[in-house]
Coordinates of C-alpha atoms and ligand atoms in Angstrom, one line a residue:
M10 CA -24.2 -27.4 -13.9
A11 CA -24.4 -27.4 -17.6
T12 CA -21.5 -26.2 -19.4
K13 CA -23.3 -23.4 -20.8
Y14 CA -23.3 -21.8 -17.5
I15 CA -19.4 -21.9 -17.2
R16 CA -17.2 -19.3 -18.1
N17 CA -13.4 -19.9 -17.9
F18 CA -11.2 -16.8 -18.0
S19 CA -7.9 -15.2 -17.2
I20 CA -6.8 -11.5 -16.5
I21 CA -3.8 -10.3 -18.7
A22 CA -2.2 -7.2 -18.2
H23 CA 1.4 -5.3 -17.8
I24 CA 2.6 -5.1 -14.3
D25 CA 1.1 -2.6 -12.1
H26 CA -2.0 -1.9 -14.3
G27 CA -4.3 -3.6 -11.5
K28 CA -4.6 -7.0 -12.3
S29 CA -4.6 -8.3 -8.7
T30 CA -6.7 -5.5 -7.5
L31 CA -9.3 -6.2 -10.2
A32 CA -9.5 -10.0 -9.2
D33 CA -10.0 -9.0 -5.4
R34 CA -12.9 -6.7 -6.6
L35 CA -14.5 -9.5 -8.6
L36 CA -14.0 -12.1 -5.5
E37 CA -15.7 -9.5 -3.4
R38 CA -18.4 -8.6 -5.5
T39 CA -19.5 -12.3 -5.9
G40 CA -19.4 -12.8 -2.4
T41 CA -16.6 -15.5 -3.0
V42 CA -14.9 -13.8 -0.3
S43 CA -16.3 -11.8 2.1
Q44 CA -15.3 -8.2 3.0
R45 CA -14.4 -9.3 6.2
E46 CA -12.3 -12.0 4.9
M47 CA -10.9 -9.7 2.2
E48 CA -7.1 -9.2 3.0
E49 CA -5.7 -6.9 0.4
Q50 CA -5.3 -8.8 -2.7
V51 CA -6.2 -12.5 -2.0
L52 CA -4.7 -13.9 -5.1
D53 CA -1.1 -13.0 -4.2
T54 CA -0.5 -15.1 -1.2
M55 CA 3.4 -15.3 -0.9
D56 CA 5.2 -12.6 1.3
L57 CA 7.7 -12.2 -1.7
E58 CA 4.7 -11.7 -3.9
R59 CA 3.2 -9.0 -2.0
E60 CA 6.5 -7.3 -1.6
R61 CA 7.7 -7.2 -5.0
G62 CA 4.2 -6.6 -6.2
I63 CA 4.1 -9.3 -8.9
T64 CA 2.3 -12.7 -8.9
I65 CA 4.7 -15.6 -8.9
K66 CA 2.6 -18.5 -8.2
A67 CA -0.8 -18.4 -9.9
Q68 CA -4.2 -19.2 -8.3
S69 CA -7.5 -19.8 -9.2
A70 CA -10.9 -19.1 -7.8
R71 CA -14.4 -20.3 -8.6
L72 CA -16.9 -17.3 -8.4
V73 CA -20.7 -17.9 -8.5
Y74 CA -22.5 -15.1 -10.3
D75 CA -26.2 -14.3 -10.4
A76 CA -26.4 -12.6 -13.9
K77 CA -28.9 -10.0 -15.1
D78 CA -30.4 -12.8 -17.1
G79 CA -31.9 -14.5 -14.3
H80 CA -29.2 -17.5 -14.4
Q81 CA -26.7 -18.3 -12.0
Y82 CA -22.9 -18.6 -13.8
T83 CA -19.7 -20.4 -12.4
L84 CA -17.0 -17.8 -13.5
N85 CA -13.7 -19.7 -13.2
L86 CA -10.8 -17.1 -12.8
I87 CA -7.5 -18.5 -13.7
D88 CA -4.7 -16.2 -12.6
T89 CA -1.4 -16.1 -14.5
P90 CA 1.9 -15.4 -13.1
G91 CA 2.9 -11.7 -13.8
H92 CA 6.4 -12.0 -15.3
V93 CA 8.1 -12.9 -18.4
D94 CA 10.2 -15.7 -16.6
F95 CA 7.0 -17.6 -16.7
N96 CA 5.6 -17.1 -20.2
Y97 CA 5.2 -21.0 -20.4
E98 CA 2.8 -21.1 -17.4
V99 CA 0.9 -18.1 -18.9
S100 CA 0.4 -19.7 -21.9
R101 CA -1.0 -22.8 -20.2
S102 CA -3.3 -20.9 -17.9
L103 CA -4.7 -19.3 -21.2
A104 CA -4.9 -22.5 -22.7
A105 CA -7.5 -23.5 -20.1
C106 CA -9.7 -20.5 -20.6
E107 CA -12.1 -19.1 -23.5
G108 CA -11.7 -15.5 -22.7
A109 CA -9.6 -13.1 -21.3
L110 CA -10.1 -9.6 -19.7
L111 CA -7.4 -7.2 -21.2
I112 CA -6.4 -4.4 -18.5
V113 CA -4.7 -1.3 -19.5
D114 CA -4.2 1.5 -17.1
A115 CA -5.9 4.6 -18.1
T116 CA -2.9 6.6 -17.0
Q117 CA -0.2 4.3 -18.9
G118 CA -1.7 3.0 -22.1
V119 CA -0.4 -0.1 -23.8
E120 CA 3.0 -1.5 -22.6
A121 CA 5.6 -4.0 -23.8
Q122 CA 3.8 -7.1 -21.5
T123 CA 0.2 -5.7 -22.6
L124 CA 1.3 -7.0 -26.0
A125 CA 3.2 -9.8 -25.3
N126 CA 0.1 -11.2 -23.4
V127 CA -2.3 -10.2 -25.9
Y128 CA -0.4 -12.0 -28.6
L129 CA -0.5 -15.2 -26.2
A130 CA -4.2 -14.7 -25.8
L131 CA -5.1 -14.6 -29.6
E132 CA -2.7 -17.7 -30.4
H133 CA -5.3 -19.3 -28.1
D134 CA -8.3 -17.8 -30.0
L135 CA -9.4 -16.2 -26.8
E136 CA -12.3 -13.8 -26.7
I137 CA -10.6 -10.4 -25.3
I138 CA -12.6 -8.1 -23.3
P139 CA -10.6 -4.7 -23.1
I140 CA -10.9 -3.0 -19.7
I141 CA -9.3 0.5 -19.2
N142 CA -8.7 0.8 -15.6
K143 CA -7.8 3.4 -12.8
I144 CA -10.1 5.9 -14.3
D145 CA -10.3 7.5 -10.8
L146 CA -6.8 9.0 -11.3
P147 CA -6.7 12.6 -12.3
S148 CA -4.3 11.9 -15.0
A149 CA -6.4 9.1 -16.6
D150 CA -6.8 9.4 -20.3
P151 CA -9.2 6.7 -21.2
E152 CA -9.9 8.1 -24.7
R153 CA -6.3 8.2 -25.7
V154 CA -6.0 4.6 -24.3
R155 CA -8.9 3.4 -26.2
R156 CA -7.5 4.8 -29.5
E157 CA -4.0 3.0 -28.5
I158 CA -5.6 -0.3 -28.0
E159 CA -7.4 0.1 -31.4
D160 CA -4.3 1.3 -33.3
V161 CA -1.6 -0.8 -31.7
I162 CA -3.4 -4.1 -30.7
G163 CA -6.0 -4.0 -33.4
L164 CA -8.8 -4.8 -31.0
D165 CA -12.3 -3.2 -31.3
A166 CA -12.2 -1.0 -28.2
E167 CA -15.3 0.9 -28.8
N168 CA -16.7 -1.0 -25.8
A169 CA -14.1 -1.1 -23.6
I170 CA -15.2 -1.2 -20.0
L171 CA -14.0 1.9 -17.8
V172 CA -13.2 0.7 -14.4
S173 CA -11.7 1.5 -11.2
A174 CA -10.7 -1.3 -9.5
K175 CA -9.7 0.6 -6.5
T176 CA -13.3 2.2 -5.9
G177 CA -15.2 -0.6 -7.5
Q178 CA -16.5 1.4 -10.3
G179 CA -17.6 -0.7 -13.5
I180 CA -17.1 -4.0 -11.8
D181 CA -20.8 -4.9 -12.5
D182 CA -20.2 -4.2 -16.2
V183 CA -17.3 -6.5 -16.1
L184 CA -19.2 -9.3 -14.7
E185 CA -21.8 -8.9 -17.2
A186 CA -19.4 -8.8 -19.9
I187 CA -17.8 -11.9 -19.0
V188 CA -21.3 -13.7 -18.9
R189 CA -22.2 -12.1 -22.4
Y190 CA -19.1 -12.2 -24.5
I191 CA -17.0 -15.0 -23.3
P192 CA -18.1 -18.0 -25.0
A193 CA -19.3 -21.3 -22.8
P194 CA -16.8 -24.3 -22.9
E195 CA -17.4 -26.8 -25.8
E196 CA -19.7 -29.6 -24.8
A197 CA -17.9 -33.2 -24.8
P198 CA -18.8 -35.0 -21.8
Q199 CA -19.0 -38.4 -23.5
K200 CA -15.6 -38.5 -25.1
P201 CA -12.6 -40.0 -23.2
L202 CA -11.3 -37.8 -20.4
R203 CA -8.7 -34.8 -21.5
A204 CA -7.8 -32.5 -18.8
L205 CA -5.1 -30.0 -18.9
I206 CA -2.6 -29.3 -16.3
F207 CA -2.2 -25.7 -16.1
D208 CA -0.3 -25.2 -12.8
S209 CA 0.5 -27.4 -9.6
H210 CA 1.5 -27.0 -6.3
F211 CA 2.7 -29.5 -3.5
D212 CA 0.2 -30.1 -0.3
A213 CA 1.8 -31.3 3.0
Y214 CA -1.2 -34.1 3.1
K215 CA -2.4 -34.6 -0.2
G216 CA 1.1 -34.7 -2.0
A217 CA 1.3 -33.0 -5.5
I218 CA -1.8 -31.3 -6.5
A219 CA -2.6 -30.6 -10.0
N220 CA -4.6 -27.6 -11.0
I221 CA -6.9 -28.8 -14.3
R222 CA -9.2 -27.8 -16.8
I223 CA -11.4 -30.6 -18.2
M224 CA -11.6 -30.4 -22.0
E225 CA -13.4 -33.4 -22.5
G226 CA -15.0 -36.1 -20.5
T227 CA -15.6 -36.2 -16.6
L228 CA -13.4 -36.7 -13.9
R229 CA -14.1 -38.4 -10.6
A230 CA -12.5 -39.6 -7.6
G231 CA -11.3 -43.5 -7.7
Q232 CA -10.7 -43.1 -11.2
K233 CA -7.3 -44.5 -12.6
I234 CA -5.6 -41.8 -14.4
R235 CA -2.5 -41.7 -16.6
M236 CA -0.5 -38.4 -17.3
M237 CA 0.1 -38.5 -21.1
A238 CA 3.5 -36.9 -21.5
T239 CA 5.2 -38.9 -18.5
G240 CA 3.2 -42.0 -18.8
K241 CA 2.7 -42.3 -14.9
E242 CA -0.5 -43.7 -13.7
F243 CA -2.3 -42.9 -10.3
E244 CA -5.5 -43.2 -8.7
V245 CA -7.4 -40.1 -8.0
I246 CA -8.0 -39.5 -4.5
E247 CA -9.9 -36.3 -4.4
T248 CA -11.4 -33.8 -6.8
G249 CA -12.1 -30.4 -6.0
V250 CA -12.4 -26.6 -6.8
F251 CA -10.7 -23.2 -5.7
L252 CA -13.0 -21.0 -3.4
P253 CA -10.0 -20.1 -3.6
Q254 CA -8.9 -22.3 -0.8
M255 CA -9.3 -26.2 -2.0
H256 CA -12.7 -27.6 -1.5
K257 CA -13.4 -31.0 -2.4
V258 CA -16.5 -31.9 -4.8
A259 CA -17.4 -35.6 -6.0
A260 CA -16.6 -35.0 -9.9
L261 CA -15.0 -32.5 -12.2
E262 CA -17.6 -32.0 -15.4
C263 CA -16.7 -31.3 -18.7
G264 CA -15.7 -27.6 -19.1
S265 CA -15.0 -27.1 -15.5
V266 CA -11.5 -25.9 -13.8
G267 CA -10.4 -27.5 -10.4
Y268 CA -7.9 -29.9 -8.9
L269 CA -6.9 -33.5 -8.6
A270 CA -5.0 -35.3 -5.9
A271 CA -3.7 -38.6 -6.6
G272 CA -1.0 -39.2 -3.7
M273 CA 1.7 -38.0 -6.3
K274 CA 5.1 -37.3 -4.5
N275 CA 6.2 -34.5 -6.5
V276 CA 5.1 -31.8 -9.0
R277 CA 7.3 -33.5 -11.3
D278 CA 4.3 -36.1 -11.6
C279 CA 2.0 -33.6 -12.7
R280 CA 3.9 -31.5 -15.4
V281 CA 2.3 -28.3 -16.5
G282 CA 1.1 -28.3 -19.8
D283 CA 0.7 -32.2 -19.7
T284 CA -2.8 -34.0 -20.4
V285 CA -4.5 -36.2 -17.9
T286 CA -6.7 -39.1 -19.3
T287 CA -8.3 -42.1 -17.8
A288 CA -6.0 -45.2 -17.9
T289 CA -8.5 -47.5 -19.7
H290 CA -10.6 -45.9 -22.7
S291 CA -7.7 -43.6 -22.8
A292 CA -7.8 -40.4 -25.1
Q293 CA -5.8 -41.0 -28.6
T294 CA -3.9 -37.7 -28.6
P295 CA -2.5 -35.5 -25.7
L296 CA -3.9 -31.6 -25.8
P297 CA -1.4 -29.6 -27.9
G298 CA 1.3 -27.4 -26.6
Y299 CA 3.0 -29.5 -23.9
R300 CA 6.7 -28.7 -23.6
K301 CA 9.2 -29.4 -20.7
A302 CA 10.4 -26.3 -18.6
V303 CA 14.0 -25.3 -19.4
P304 CA 16.2 -23.2 -17.3
M305 CA 17.7 -20.4 -18.8
V306 CA 19.8 -19.1 -16.0
Y307 CA 22.2 -21.1 -13.9
C308 CA 24.2 -20.3 -11.1
G309 CA 26.0 -21.9 -7.9
L310 CA 24.7 -21.9 -4.6
Y311 CA 27.0 -22.6 -1.7
P312 CA 26.5 -22.5 2.2
L313 CA 28.3 -19.8 3.8
E314 CA 29.0 -22.5 6.7
T315 CA 30.3 -25.9 5.3
N316 CA 28.1 -27.6 8.1
E317 CA 24.9 -26.1 6.6
Y318 CA 25.3 -28.1 3.4
D319 CA 22.7 -30.6 4.4
A320 CA 20.3 -28.2 5.4
L321 CA 20.7 -26.6 2.0
R322 CA 20.1 -29.8 0.2
D323 CA 17.0 -30.2 2.3
A324 CA 15.4 -26.9 1.6
L325 CA 16.6 -27.0 -2.2
E326 CA 14.5 -30.5 -2.2
K327 CA 11.7 -29.0 -0.7
L328 CA 11.3 -26.1 -2.7
H329 CA 11.9 -28.7 -5.8
L330 CA 8.7 -30.6 -4.6
N331 CA 6.8 -27.3 -5.5
D332 CA 8.3 -25.9 -8.3
A333 CA 8.9 -28.5 -11.4
A334 CA 11.1 -25.7 -13.2
L335 CA 14.1 -25.5 -10.5
L336 CA 16.8 -27.8 -11.3
F337 CA 19.6 -28.5 -8.9
E338 CA 22.6 -30.6 -8.6
P339 CA 25.6 -31.3 -6.4
E340 CA 28.8 -29.4 -7.5
T341 CA 32.0 -28.6 -5.9
S342 CA 34.3 -25.6 -6.0
T343 CA 38.2 -25.5 -5.2
A344 CA 36.9 -21.9 -3.7
L345 CA 33.6 -22.3 -2.2
G346 CA 33.7 -26.1 -1.3
F347 CA 30.6 -28.2 -1.9
G348 CA 27.4 -26.7 -3.1
F349 CA 24.6 -27.0 -5.7
R350 CA 24.6 -25.7 -9.3
C351 CA 21.1 -24.5 -10.1
G352 CA 18.8 -23.7 -12.9
F353 CA 16.3 -21.1 -13.2
L354 CA 13.5 -19.9 -15.6
G355 CA 15.3 -16.5 -15.6
L356 CA 16.7 -13.8 -13.1
L357 CA 13.5 -13.4 -11.3
H358 CA 13.0 -16.7 -10.6
M359 CA 16.6 -17.2 -9.5
D360 CA 16.1 -14.0 -6.9
V361 CA 12.9 -15.5 -5.7
I362 CA 14.5 -19.3 -4.9
R363 CA 17.5 -17.5 -3.2
E364 CA 15.5 -15.2 -1.1
R365 CA 13.2 -18.1 0.2
L366 CA 16.5 -19.9 0.9
E367 CA 17.6 -17.3 3.0
R368 CA 14.2 -16.2 4.6
E369 CA 12.2 -19.5 5.2
Y370 CA 15.2 -21.8 6.0
G371 CA 17.4 -19.4 7.5
L372 CA 20.3 -20.0 5.3
S373 CA 23.4 -18.0 4.5
L374 CA 24.6 -18.5 1.0
I375 CA 27.4 -17.5 -1.5
T376 CA 25.8 -17.0 -4.8
T377 CA 28.1 -17.1 -7.7
A378 CA 27.4 -14.9 -10.9
P379 CA 24.5 -16.5 -13.2
S380 CA 25.4 -18.0 -16.4
V381 CA 23.7 -18.9 -19.4
N382 CA 23.7 -22.6 -21.0
Y383 CA 26.2 -22.6 -23.8
H384 CA 26.4 -25.3 -26.8
V385 CA 30.2 -26.0 -27.1
Y386 CA 31.0 -28.1 -30.3
C387 CA 34.2 -29.8 -29.6
T388 CA 36.9 -30.7 -32.3
D389 CA 36.0 -34.4 -31.8
G390 CA 32.7 -33.7 -33.2
T391 CA 30.7 -34.0 -29.8
M392 CA 28.6 -31.2 -28.3
V393 CA 28.5 -30.5 -24.8
T394 CA 26.1 -28.0 -22.8
V395 CA 28.1 -25.6 -20.2
D396 CA 26.4 -23.8 -18.0
N397 CA 29.1 -23.4 -15.4
P398 CA 32.3 -21.4 -17.0
S399 CA 34.8 -23.0 -14.8
L400 CA 33.8 -26.3 -16.5
M401 CA 34.2 -24.8 -20.1
P402 CA 36.8 -27.3 -22.1
D403 CA 40.0 -26.1 -22.9
M404 CA 39.9 -23.8 -26.1
S405 CA 42.1 -25.9 -27.9
K406 CA 39.4 -28.6 -28.0
I407 CA 36.8 -26.3 -29.2
E408 CA 35.5 -25.8 -32.5
R409 CA 32.8 -23.3 -31.8
I410 CA 30.3 -22.0 -29.0
E411 CA 26.8 -21.2 -29.7
E412 CA 25.0 -18.7 -26.9
P413 CA 21.4 -18.3 -26.4
L414 CA 19.6 -15.1 -27.7
V415 CA 16.6 -13.3 -26.5
K416 CA 14.0 -11.1 -28.7
T417 CA 13.5 -8.2 -26.5
S418 CA 11.1 -5.8 -26.8
I419 CA 11.1 -2.3 -25.5
I420 CA 8.4 0.5 -25.3
V421 CA 9.7 4.1 -24.6
P422 CA 8.7 7.6 -25.0
K423 CA 10.7 8.6 -28.5
D424 CA 12.9 10.9 -27.1
M425 CA 14.5 8.0 -25.4
V426 CA 14.9 5.8 -28.3
G427 CA 18.8 7.0 -28.7
T428 CA 19.4 5.9 -25.0
V429 CA 17.8 2.5 -25.7
M430 CA 19.6 1.8 -28.9
E431 CA 22.9 2.8 -27.3
I432 CA 22.4 0.4 -24.2
S433 CA 21.2 -2.3 -26.4
Q434 CA 24.1 -2.1 -28.8
N435 CA 26.7 -2.0 -26.3
R436 CA 25.5 -5.4 -25.5
R437 CA 25.9 -6.8 -28.8
G438 CA 22.2 -6.2 -29.2
Q439 CA 21.1 -6.5 -32.9
Y440 CA 18.4 -4.0 -34.2
V441 CA 15.3 -5.8 -35.5
T442 CA 12.5 -3.2 -35.7
M443 CA 11.2 0.0 -34.6
D444 CA 7.5 1.2 -34.7
Y445 CA 5.8 4.0 -33.6
L446 CA 2.6 3.2 -31.4
D447 CA 1.3 6.8 -31.4
E448 CA 3.0 10.3 -31.6
T449 CA 4.8 10.1 -28.4
R450 CA 6.0 6.3 -27.9
V451 CA 7.9 3.9 -29.6
S452 CA 8.2 -0.1 -29.8
L453 CA 11.5 -1.1 -30.4
V454 CA 12.9 -4.9 -30.8
Y455 CA 16.2 -6.2 -30.3
N456 CA 17.9 -9.6 -30.6
L457 CA 20.1 -9.7 -27.5
P458 CA 22.7 -12.5 -26.3
L459 CA 20.9 -13.6 -23.4
C460 CA 24.3 -13.5 -21.1
E461 CA 24.3 -9.6 -21.9
I462 CA 21.0 -9.2 -20.2
L463 CA 22.5 -10.6 -17.2
Y464 CA 24.8 -7.7 -17.0
D465 CA 22.1 -5.6 -15.4
Y466 CA 20.3 -4.9 -18.7
F467 CA 16.9 -4.2 -17.1
D468 CA 18.3 -2.2 -14.4
T469 CA 20.3 0.0 -16.4
L470 CA 17.7 0.6 -18.9
K471 CA 15.2 1.5 -16.2
S472 CA 17.1 4.1 -14.7
A473 CA 18.3 5.3 -18.1
T474 CA 14.9 5.9 -19.1
R475 CA 13.8 7.2 -15.7
G476 CA 11.4 4.2 -15.4
Y477 CA 9.8 4.6 -18.5
A478 CA 10.9 1.6 -20.5
S479 CA 8.8 -1.2 -20.3
V480 CA 10.3 -4.6 -21.4
D481 CA 9.3 -8.1 -22.3
Y482 CA 11.6 -10.9 -23.8
A483 CA 11.6 -14.4 -24.9
L484 CA 13.8 -16.9 -25.8
N485 CA 15.0 -16.7 -29.4
G486 CA 17.5 -19.5 -30.7
Y487 CA 21.2 -19.8 -30.4
Q488 CA 24.1 -17.9 -32.6
V489 CA 27.5 -18.9 -33.1
S490 CA 29.8 -16.4 -31.0
P491 CA 33.5 -15.9 -30.1
M492 CA 33.0 -16.6 -26.5
V493 CA 36.0 -17.1 -24.3
K494 CA 36.5 -18.1 -20.9
M495 CA 38.2 -15.5 -18.5
D496 CA 39.7 -16.7 -15.2
I497 CA 40.2 -14.6 -12.0
L498 CA 43.5 -15.2 -10.1
I499 CA 43.9 -14.0 -6.6
N500 CA 47.2 -14.2 -5.0
G501 CA 48.4 -16.2 -7.9
E502 CA 45.6 -18.8 -7.9
T503 CA 42.6 -19.2 -10.1
V504 CA 39.4 -19.0 -8.0
D505 CA 37.0 -21.2 -10.1
A506 CA 33.9 -19.7 -8.6
L507 CA 35.0 -16.2 -10.3
S508 CA 35.3 -17.5 -14.0
V509 CA 33.3 -16.0 -16.4
I510 CA 32.4 -16.4 -20.2
V511 CA 32.5 -13.4 -22.2
H512 CA 32.8 -12.1 -25.8
R513 CA 36.5 -12.1 -27.1
E514 CA 36.2 -8.3 -27.6
F515 CA 34.7 -7.4 -24.4
A516 CA 37.2 -9.7 -22.5
A517 CA 39.9 -6.9 -22.0
R518 CA 37.7 -4.3 -21.1
R519 CA 35.5 -6.1 -18.6
G520 CA 38.6 -7.9 -17.2
R521 CA 40.4 -4.6 -16.4
A522 CA 37.0 -3.1 -14.8
L523 CA 36.5 -6.3 -12.9
V524 CA 39.8 -6.6 -11.1
E525 CA 39.7 -3.1 -10.2
K526 CA 36.5 -3.7 -8.7
L527 CA 37.6 -6.7 -6.7
R528 CA 40.5 -4.5 -5.6
G529 CA 37.8 -2.4 -3.5
L530 CA 35.9 -5.5 -2.4
I531 CA 38.7 -7.7 -0.9
P532 CA 39.7 -7.1 2.5
R533 CA 43.4 -6.0 2.9
Q534 CA 45.8 -8.1 4.6
L535 CA 49.4 -7.9 6.1
F536 CA 50.9 -8.6 2.6
Q537 CA 49.9 -7.3 -0.9
I538 CA 47.4 -9.4 -3.0
P539 CA 47.8 -9.5 -6.5
I540 CA 44.4 -9.7 -8.5
Q541 CA 44.7 -10.8 -12.1
A542 CA 42.3 -11.6 -15.1
A543 CA 43.5 -14.1 -17.8
V544 CA 42.2 -15.7 -20.8
G545 CA 44.0 -18.8 -21.3
N546 CA 47.6 -18.1 -20.1
K547 CA 47.4 -14.7 -20.9
I548 CA 47.1 -12.1 -18.2
I549 CA 44.8 -9.3 -19.4
A550 CA 44.5 -7.0 -16.6
R551 CA 46.2 -6.7 -13.0
E552 CA 45.5 -4.8 -9.8
N553 CA 47.3 -5.1 -6.5
V554 CA 45.2 -5.0 -3.0
A555 CA 48.0 -2.9 -1.0
A556 CA 49.2 -4.4 2.4
L557 CA 47.8 -3.3 5.7
R558 CA 50.0 -0.9 7.2
K559 CA 49.8 -1.9 10.6
D560 CA 47.8 -4.5 12.7
V561 CA 44.4 -2.9 13.7
L562 CA 44.9 -4.5 17.0
A563 CA 48.4 -2.9 17.2
K564 CA 47.2 0.4 18.7
C565 CA 45.3 -1.6 21.7
Y566 CA 48.6 -3.1 23.0
G567 CA 48.5 -2.4 26.7
G568 CA 45.2 -0.6 26.4
D569 CA 41.9 -1.3 27.2
I570 CA 40.8 -4.9 26.8
S571 CA 37.0 -4.1 26.2
R572 CA 38.0 -1.8 23.3
K573 CA 39.9 -4.5 22.2
R574 CA 37.1 -7.3 22.2
K575 CA 35.1 -4.5 20.6
L576 CA 37.2 -4.4 17.7
L577 CA 37.3 -8.1 17.1
E578 CA 33.5 -8.3 17.3
K579 CA 33.6 -5.7 14.6
Q580 CA 35.8 -7.6 12.5
K581 CA 33.8 -10.8 13.0
A582 CA 30.7 -9.3 11.8
G583 CA 32.6 -7.6 8.8
K584 CA 33.3 -11.1 8.0
K585 CA 29.9 -12.1 7.5
R586 CA 29.4 -13.5 3.7
M587 CA 33.2 -13.8 3.4
K588 CA 34.4 -17.1 2.0
Q589 CA 38.4 -18.0 3.2
F590 CA 40.3 -18.7 0.1
G591 CA 44.1 -19.6 1.2
T592 CA 45.1 -16.8 3.2
V593 CA 42.5 -14.2 1.4
E594 CA 39.0 -13.6 2.3
I595 CA 36.6 -13.0 -0.7
P596 CA 33.1 -11.3 -0.3
Q597 CA 30.0 -12.2 -1.4
E598 CA 29.8 -9.3 -3.5
A599 CA 33.1 -10.1 -5.1
F600 CA 31.3 -13.0 -6.8
M601 CA 28.4 -10.9 -8.2
A602 CA 30.9 -8.0 -9.3
V603 CA 31.0 -9.2 -12.7
L604 CA 27.8 -8.3 -13.5
K605 CA 27.9 -4.6 -12.6
V606 CA 31.0 -4.0 -15.0
E607 CA 30.2 -2.3 -18.1
Ligands
GDP20 P1 -1.0 -6.0 -10.9 O1 0.5 -5.9 -10.9 O2 -1.4 -5.9 -12.5 O3 -1.3 -7.0 -10.2 O4 -1.4 -4.4 -10.3 P2 -2.0 -4.5 -8.9 O5 -3.5 -5.0 -8.9 O6 -0.8 -4.8 -7.9 O7 -2.1 -2.9 -9.0 C1 -0.8 -1.9 -8.9 C2 -1.2 -0.8 -8.0 O8 -2.1 0.1 -8.6 C3 -1.6 -0.8 -6.9 O9 -0.8 0.0 -5.9 C4 -3.0 -0.8 -6.9 O10 -3.5 -0.2 -5.6 C5 -3.1 0.6 -8.0 N1 -4.4 0.3 -8.4 C6 -4.8 -0.9 -9.0 N2 -6.1 -0.4 -9.6 C7 -6.4 0.8 -9.4 C8 -7.4 1.9 -9.7 O11 -8.5 1.7 -10.4 N3 -7.1 3.2 -9.3 C9 -6.0 3.6 -8.5 N4 -6.0 4.6 -8.3 N5 -5.1 2.8 -8.2 C10 -5.3 1.4 -8.6
MG21 MG1 -0.5 -8.8 -9.2

């Protein structure tokens, strides 16, 4: 197939504006997936994705379309993950395209992720086709949204396509627009091979599979290839395309999108963003834009039952095969025993991995509060990175600490600006800009410490604005801050897994709120349990868990044995997710309590 009949495109949108639904309609209309096979939202496959309504792992599909000009076109739809945690993956997917469909919900208008995605698409010089979706809804206001796309984004929206991805109205216009407005890939079949890896996954039979876009040259099975960033070499066993399931083809020509299998043991052998070239007659330079995925959020994962440690390691290794961004290494806690320190791209990524470990691998876990990565400059001139609060060096050895910042964009109705400002400033946010999108809505930009975002920032913002706030954020460097380690002592002993790093000025307030919260979470015993918060040697807050007045079984003595058994069983069930610490039991909620204190 000549490159002039190929179109490579992505769909970009704010969450819930209809990306997956539109993709399904395109698959259906081109007969790629028959109506009978059409399960709702074919492109969102993982159970978790369906439940959460977001694409976590992108998928691609090749559509064959007979256009009105009488020619048959190959349309490669490259799906993108729908969450800010995966922005780097989004940018690599866009780099594999010549164009993008920009979907805006006709009842909502431009939102924070609409803008973030448009900026990414513009960075890659993509042809952007504006689409106004959900026009079947009574509250749709396509004219207002059209103006907003022009005023806020600066795109010509005169020809924006009006669509209902639900009913299928306007889908043919979308297909025609893809053919007409998105440029064909450049023709460079004679050049040495350069293929961009924009995604990867692990297949039980074929090993790691790289999703690739051939930018220059041709790729066929049997060729020897080299990954330019890692320098690793492999022999190509299979090339293929996505229908959307994997389908073997003899070769991938210049401009096309597909996959390669090369007996790679691990997705880290084919890193997203890396360039594939041939081992001989190699390309001189890799394609631009490669970077290694860096975790932003860390936490400890511990098996509730010590004998599940090996099962947890095996499960993490399996997930790791498929997820180059997930990091883990063994760690030991005096409170929790043997477990793993894990690194994630963001909070959602962390939640997804944790849920998969529990659901798919049947593990019961204790999770410690998430932490960010601090740059700790010591008085001896060295710098250490600290992602586990309990490993923070002694304050006397620290010269300064730098914490990661994120640039956060928030779009809200204008009467909620005050609320957003208050919430952001309470979390040490620095105001950057404020712009009116139209008469009713405002876009605010704050620079926030990443660690403050972990303190329930998004949920607080969402509930305070009754769900109206739309948010996007991206890492934005480091700043020096007076951070201190706050320890929690239970029954006089430091529980390492409860230590947190806080801003010095927040320590007293958060310490008091935290011990108060813990008092309510830690089960009472026959003796009084003191709970203290300390910075260095200084106790900054204290509460007591009062002693139980009498044994729960006391009233059963001499009584009915079955009632006694029932009580014991009830106690046992209540013990789920408790970790024994000396004579005290600490429930899972205690490790997360710090995130819920103001
Ligand atoms: P995504 O997050 O961008 O992938 O959005 P989805 O495709 O999952 O759609 C979000 C919600 O909007 C779902 O409940 C869809 O059924 C609904 N939806 C999508 N397109 C339309 C449309 O054209 N009309 C109506 N009424 N609902 C739609
Ligand atoms: Mg979706």
